[in-house]
Coordinates of C-alpha atoms in Angstrom, one line a residue:
Chain A
M1 CA 98.1 17.4 148.6
I2 CA 97.7 16.1 152.3
H3 CA 95.7 17.5 155.1
A4 CA 97.3 19.3 158.0
T5 CA 98.9 17.0 160.5
V6 CA 100.3 19.2 163.1
P7 CA 102.6 17.7 165.7
S8 CA 100.3 17.2 168.8
T9 CA 102.9 19.1 170.8
T10 CA 103.2 22.0 168.5
T11 CA 105.2 24.7 170.1
T12 CA 104.3 27.7 168.2
G13 CA 100.8 28.1 169.2
Q14 CA 97.4 27.3 167.6
L15 CA 96.6 30.9 166.7
I16 CA 95.3 30.0 163.3
S17 CA 95.3 26.6 161.7
L18 CA 97.4 25.6 158.9
D19 CA 94.6 24.2 156.9
R20 CA 96.5 22.5 154.1
I21 CA 100.1 21.4 154.0
L22 CA 101.0 21.6 150.3
V23 CA 104.8 20.9 150.2
V24 CA 107.3 19.7 152.8
E25 CA 110.8 19.2 151.5
P26 CA 112.7 18.3 154.7
G27 CA 115.6 20.5 155.2
R28 CA 114.7 22.9 152.5
R29 CA 111.1 24.4 152.3
A30 CA 107.5 24.0 153.1
E31 CA 104.2 25.5 151.8
A32 CA 100.8 25.7 153.4
V33 CA 97.5 27.3 153.1
C34 CA 95.5 29.1 155.8
N35 CA 91.9 30.0 155.1
V36 CA 90.8 33.2 156.8
P37 CA 86.9 32.7 157.4
G38 CA 84.7 35.6 158.7
T39 CA 83.7 33.3 161.6
L40 CA 87.0 33.9 163.5
A41 CA 86.1 35.5 166.9
I42 CA 89.3 37.7 166.5
F43 CA 87.5 39.9 163.9
D44 CA 85.0 41.1 166.6
S45 CA 87.6 43.1 168.3
H46 CA 90.1 43.5 165.5
F47 CA 88.6 45.7 164.4
P48 CA 84.9 46.2 164.9
R49 CA 84.7 48.7 161.9
F50 CA 87.5 47.2 159.9
P51 CA 88.1 43.4 160.3
V52 CA 91.8 42.6 159.6
L53 CA 93.9 39.6 160.5
P54 CA 96.4 40.8 163.2
G55 CA 100.0 40.8 161.8
V56 CA 101.3 38.8 164.8
I57 CA 98.9 36.0 163.9
I58 CA 100.5 35.8 160.5
L59 CA 104.0 35.8 162.1
G60 CA 102.8 33.0 164.3
S61 CA 101.5 30.9 161.5
L62 CA 104.8 31.3 159.6
A63 CA 106.7 30.2 162.7
K64 CA 104.5 27.4 163.1
L65 CA 105.1 26.1 159.5
A66 CA 108.9 26.6 160.2
A67 CA 108.6 24.4 163.3
L68 CA 106.7 21.8 161.2
L69 CA 109.3 21.8 158.5
L70 CA 112.1 21.3 161.2
H71 CA 110.1 18.7 163.0
E72 CA 110.0 16.7 159.8
S73 CA 113.7 16.3 159.6
T74 CA 114.6 16.2 163.3
Q75 CA 111.5 14.8 165.0
Q76 CA 112.2 17.4 167.6
E77 CA 110.1 20.5 168.8
W78 CA 111.2 23.9 167.8
R79 CA 110.0 27.3 168.7
L80 CA 110.3 30.9 167.8
A81 CA 113.1 32.8 169.4
E82 CA 113.7 35.8 167.2
A83 CA 112.4 37.6 164.1
Q84 CA 114.1 40.2 162.0
S85 CA 112.8 42.4 159.1
V86 CA 109.2 41.5 159.4
R87 CA 107.2 43.5 157.0
F88 CA 103.4 43.8 156.8
R89 CA 102.7 45.0 153.3
R90 CA 99.0 44.4 152.9
F91 CA 96.0 43.8 155.1
V92 CA 94.6 40.3 155.3
Q93 CA 90.9 40.3 155.6
P94 CA 88.0 37.7 156.1
G95 CA 87.5 35.7 152.8
D96 CA 91.2 35.7 152.1
V97 CA 93.2 32.5 151.4
M98 CA 96.8 32.8 152.7
E99 CA 99.6 30.9 151.1
L100 CA 102.5 30.5 153.4
L101 CA 106.1 29.7 152.2
V102 CA 109.0 29.0 154.7
E103 CA 112.7 28.3 153.3
L104 CA 115.3 27.0 155.6
T105 CA 118.6 29.0 155.1
E106 CA 120.8 27.8 158.2
H107 CA 120.4 24.8 160.4
D108 CA 122.5 23.2 163.2
V109 CA 121.7 21.1 166.1
G110 CA 120.4 23.8 168.4
Q111 CA 118.9 26.4 166.1
A112 CA 117.6 27.2 162.6
V113 CA 117.1 30.2 160.5
C114 CA 114.4 30.6 157.9
K115 CA 113.0 33.2 155.6
A116 CA 109.3 33.3 155.2
S117 CA 106.5 34.9 153.3
A118 CA 102.7 34.9 153.1
S119 CA 100.7 35.8 150.0
V120 CA 97.1 36.3 149.0
D121 CA 96.0 36.1 145.4
G122 CA 99.7 36.0 144.5
K123 CA 100.6 39.1 146.3
R124 CA 102.9 39.1 149.1
V125 CA 101.1 40.3 152.3
T126 CA 104.0 39.7 154.9
T127 CA 107.6 38.9 154.5
I128 CA 110.0 38.0 157.2
G129 CA 113.8 38.2 156.4
R130 CA 115.0 36.1 159.3
L131 CA 113.1 33.9 161.5
L132 CA 115.2 32.1 164.2
L133 CA 113.9 29.0 165.8
V134 CA 115.5 27.0 168.7
N135 CA 115.3 23.5 169.7
D136 CA 113.8 22.8 173.1
L137 CA 116.3 19.9 173.6
A138 CA 119.1 22.4 173.1
G139 CA 117.8 24.3 176.1
A140 CA 118.5 27.6 174.2
T141 CA 116.2 30.6 174.6
Chain B
M1 CA 89.6 35.0 171.4
R2 CA 89.0 38.6 172.3
F3 CA 92.0 40.4 170.8
H4 CA 92.6 42.7 173.8
L5 CA 96.0 42.1 175.3
I6 CA 96.5 44.9 177.8
D7 CA 94.5 45.2 181.0
R8 CA 95.9 48.3 182.7
I9 CA 97.8 51.5 181.7
D10 CA 99.8 52.4 184.9
E11 CA 101.6 55.4 183.6
F12 CA 102.3 57.3 180.4
E13 CA 103.8 60.5 179.0
P14 CA 102.2 61.5 175.7
G15 CA 104.6 61.2 172.8
K16 CA 107.1 59.5 175.0
H17 CA 106.4 56.3 176.8
L18 CA 103.8 54.0 178.4
R19 CA 103.9 51.4 181.0
G20 CA 101.1 48.7 181.1
R21 CA 100.2 45.3 182.3
K22 CA 98.7 42.2 180.9
L23 CA 97.4 39.6 183.3
V24 CA 98.1 36.0 182.0
S25 CA 95.7 33.4 183.1
G26 CA 95.1 29.8 182.6
S27 CA 91.4 30.8 182.0
E28 CA 92.6 32.1 178.5
E29 CA 92.6 29.8 175.5
F30 CA 95.8 30.4 173.6
W31 CA 98.4 28.1 175.1
D32 CA 101.6 26.6 173.6
D33 CA 102.7 23.2 175.0
V34 CA 106.4 23.7 175.8
P35 CA 108.8 22.1 178.3
G36 CA 107.7 23.0 181.7
G37 CA 104.0 23.4 180.8
P38 CA 101.8 25.8 178.9
A39 CA 103.2 29.1 177.7
M40 CA 101.8 32.2 176.1
P41 CA 102.6 32.1 172.4
A42 CA 105.4 34.4 171.6
P43 CA 103.4 36.3 169.0
L44 CA 100.8 37.3 171.4
V45 CA 103.5 38.7 173.8
L46 CA 104.7 40.9 171.0
E47 CA 101.1 41.9 170.3
A48 CA 100.6 42.9 173.9
L49 CA 103.4 45.4 173.5
C50 CA 102.1 46.6 170.2
Q51 CA 98.7 47.3 171.9
A52 CA 100.5 49.3 174.6
G53 CA 101.9 51.2 171.7
T54 CA 98.7 51.9 170.1
W55 CA 97.2 53.2 173.2
L56 CA 100.1 55.4 173.7
I57 CA 99.5 56.8 170.1
M58 CA 95.8 57.2 171.0
L59 CA 96.8 59.1 174.3
S60 CA 99.4 61.2 172.3
T61 CA 96.9 62.3 169.4
D62 CA 93.9 63.3 171.6
R63 CA 92.3 60.0 170.7
R64 CA 92.4 60.7 167.0
K65 CA 95.0 58.1 165.7
R66 CA 95.8 54.5 166.1
A67 CA 98.8 52.5 165.1
A68 CA 98.6 49.8 162.4
L69 CA 101.8 47.5 162.2
L70 CA 104.0 48.1 159.2
Q71 CA 107.2 46.5 160.3
V72 CA 109.0 45.0 163.1
G73 CA 112.8 45.4 162.7
N74 CA 113.8 42.9 165.5
V75 CA 112.0 41.0 168.2
R76 CA 113.7 38.6 170.5
F77 CA 111.9 36.3 172.8
S78 CA 114.0 35.3 176.0
G79 CA 111.7 33.7 178.4
D80 CA 108.4 31.7 178.9
V81 CA 105.2 33.4 180.1
R82 CA 103.1 31.3 182.2
P83 CA 99.5 31.2 183.5
G84 CA 99.5 33.4 186.7
D85 CA 102.3 35.9 185.3
V86 CA 101.9 39.6 185.1
L87 CA 103.4 40.7 182.1
V88 CA 104.7 44.4 182.3
L89 CA 104.8 46.3 179.1
D90 CA 107.1 49.2 178.4
G91 CA 106.6 51.0 175.0
V92 CA 108.8 53.9 174.1
V93 CA 108.2 56.3 171.1
E94 CA 111.3 56.6 169.2
S95 CA 110.0 59.0 166.5
M96 CA 106.7 60.2 165.5
S97 CA 105.1 62.3 162.7
D98 CA 101.4 62.8 161.7
E99 CA 101.5 59.6 159.6
M100 CA 104.0 57.4 161.2
A101 CA 105.5 56.3 164.5
V102 CA 108.6 54.1 165.3
L103 CA 108.4 52.4 168.8
S104 CA 110.6 50.0 170.8
G105 CA 109.8 48.3 173.9
S106 CA 110.1 45.3 176.2
A107 CA 108.0 42.9 178.2
T108 CA 109.1 41.6 181.6
V109 CA 107.8 39.2 184.1
D110 CA 108.9 39.8 187.8
G111 CA 111.6 42.1 186.4
T112 CA 113.0 39.5 184.0
P113 CA 112.9 40.5 180.3
V114 CA 110.8 37.9 178.3
M115 CA 110.7 40.0 175.0
Q116 CA 112.6 42.9 173.5
A117 CA 111.6 44.7 170.3
T118 CA 113.1 47.4 168.4
D119 CA 112.2 49.3 165.2
I120 CA 108.4 48.8 165.3
M121 CA 107.1 51.0 162.6
C122 CA 103.5 51.8 162.5
A123 CA 101.2 53.8 160.2
L124 CA 98.9 56.2 162.1
I125 CA 95.4 55.7 160.9
D126 CA 92.1 57.4 161.9
A127 CA 90.9 55.7 165.1
D128 CA 87.2 56.1 164.2
D129 CA 87.7 54.1 161.1
L130 CA 88.4 51.0 163.2
E131 CA 86.1 51.4 166.2
D132 CA 83.4 53.5 167.6
P133 CA 85.1 56.4 169.5
E134 CA 82.7 55.9 172.4
D135 CA 83.8 52.2 172.8
S136 CA 87.5 53.3 172.8
E137 CA 86.8 55.9 175.3
R138 CA 85.0 53.3 177.6
M139 CA 88.0 50.9 177.1
L140 CA 90.5 53.7 177.9
R141 CA 88.6 54.4 181.2
V142 CA 89.0 50.8 182.3
L143 CA 92.6 50.7 181.3
T144 CA 93.5 53.9 183.2
R145 CA 90.8 53.5 185.9
S146 CA 89.8 57.0 185.5

């Protein structure tokens, strides 16, 4: 296990930290862990009577892990361009440990496709059928 | 961050559509470092549209229900959102029952689309399970300037 070393110019936002990078197999897959502590300011407003991690933050964390995986093999910056079949299956709440998995399915010079999921206690909380990332150098958006 | 990503509701028709605005400012704290300078993270642009959708659900159910995100069929990001931009949010109800709603919509900056989303499926849950109704009502008055 290594501690998170996110590229300093990460291009998918620092919405929630990837706290531990567990596995990076360049060109194939990556796994990471996000702790979801009750101290996050986001829970004050989302929601006052029912704290729950916003689904888009989970989407952002998976896109960030995908960008990190692609950075590992290309040394280039990647960013989220499209997502399909994003399903939020269970609420993620303060105290949960989120396990993230991203698997690369297609990859060329300018764009890459992954599928991704987040789990808590072995149960999938979010699944993404298709996550499209583009390479900034390719100028594609 | 305060997770409140819509600043005004400019027009709406209950059960049909809503147009709102989110002001984007360098005084916010969420920036991506991308070519050309800082940009608003794409997932937050999607969230701004979803929040427009949840207010539309509130306004369509006499404040009783809010939307909880279940699924996004497709979302495509086609442009950067920069400090100083005004994000115009257009949310449309595609279908709605007592328990579920399907929405679609877009975000534009100066008339140029920066995001389009379709097949946004939401569960409609009791609004007062999430927030004090008085706080929601106060926020709604700010959003609609009423």
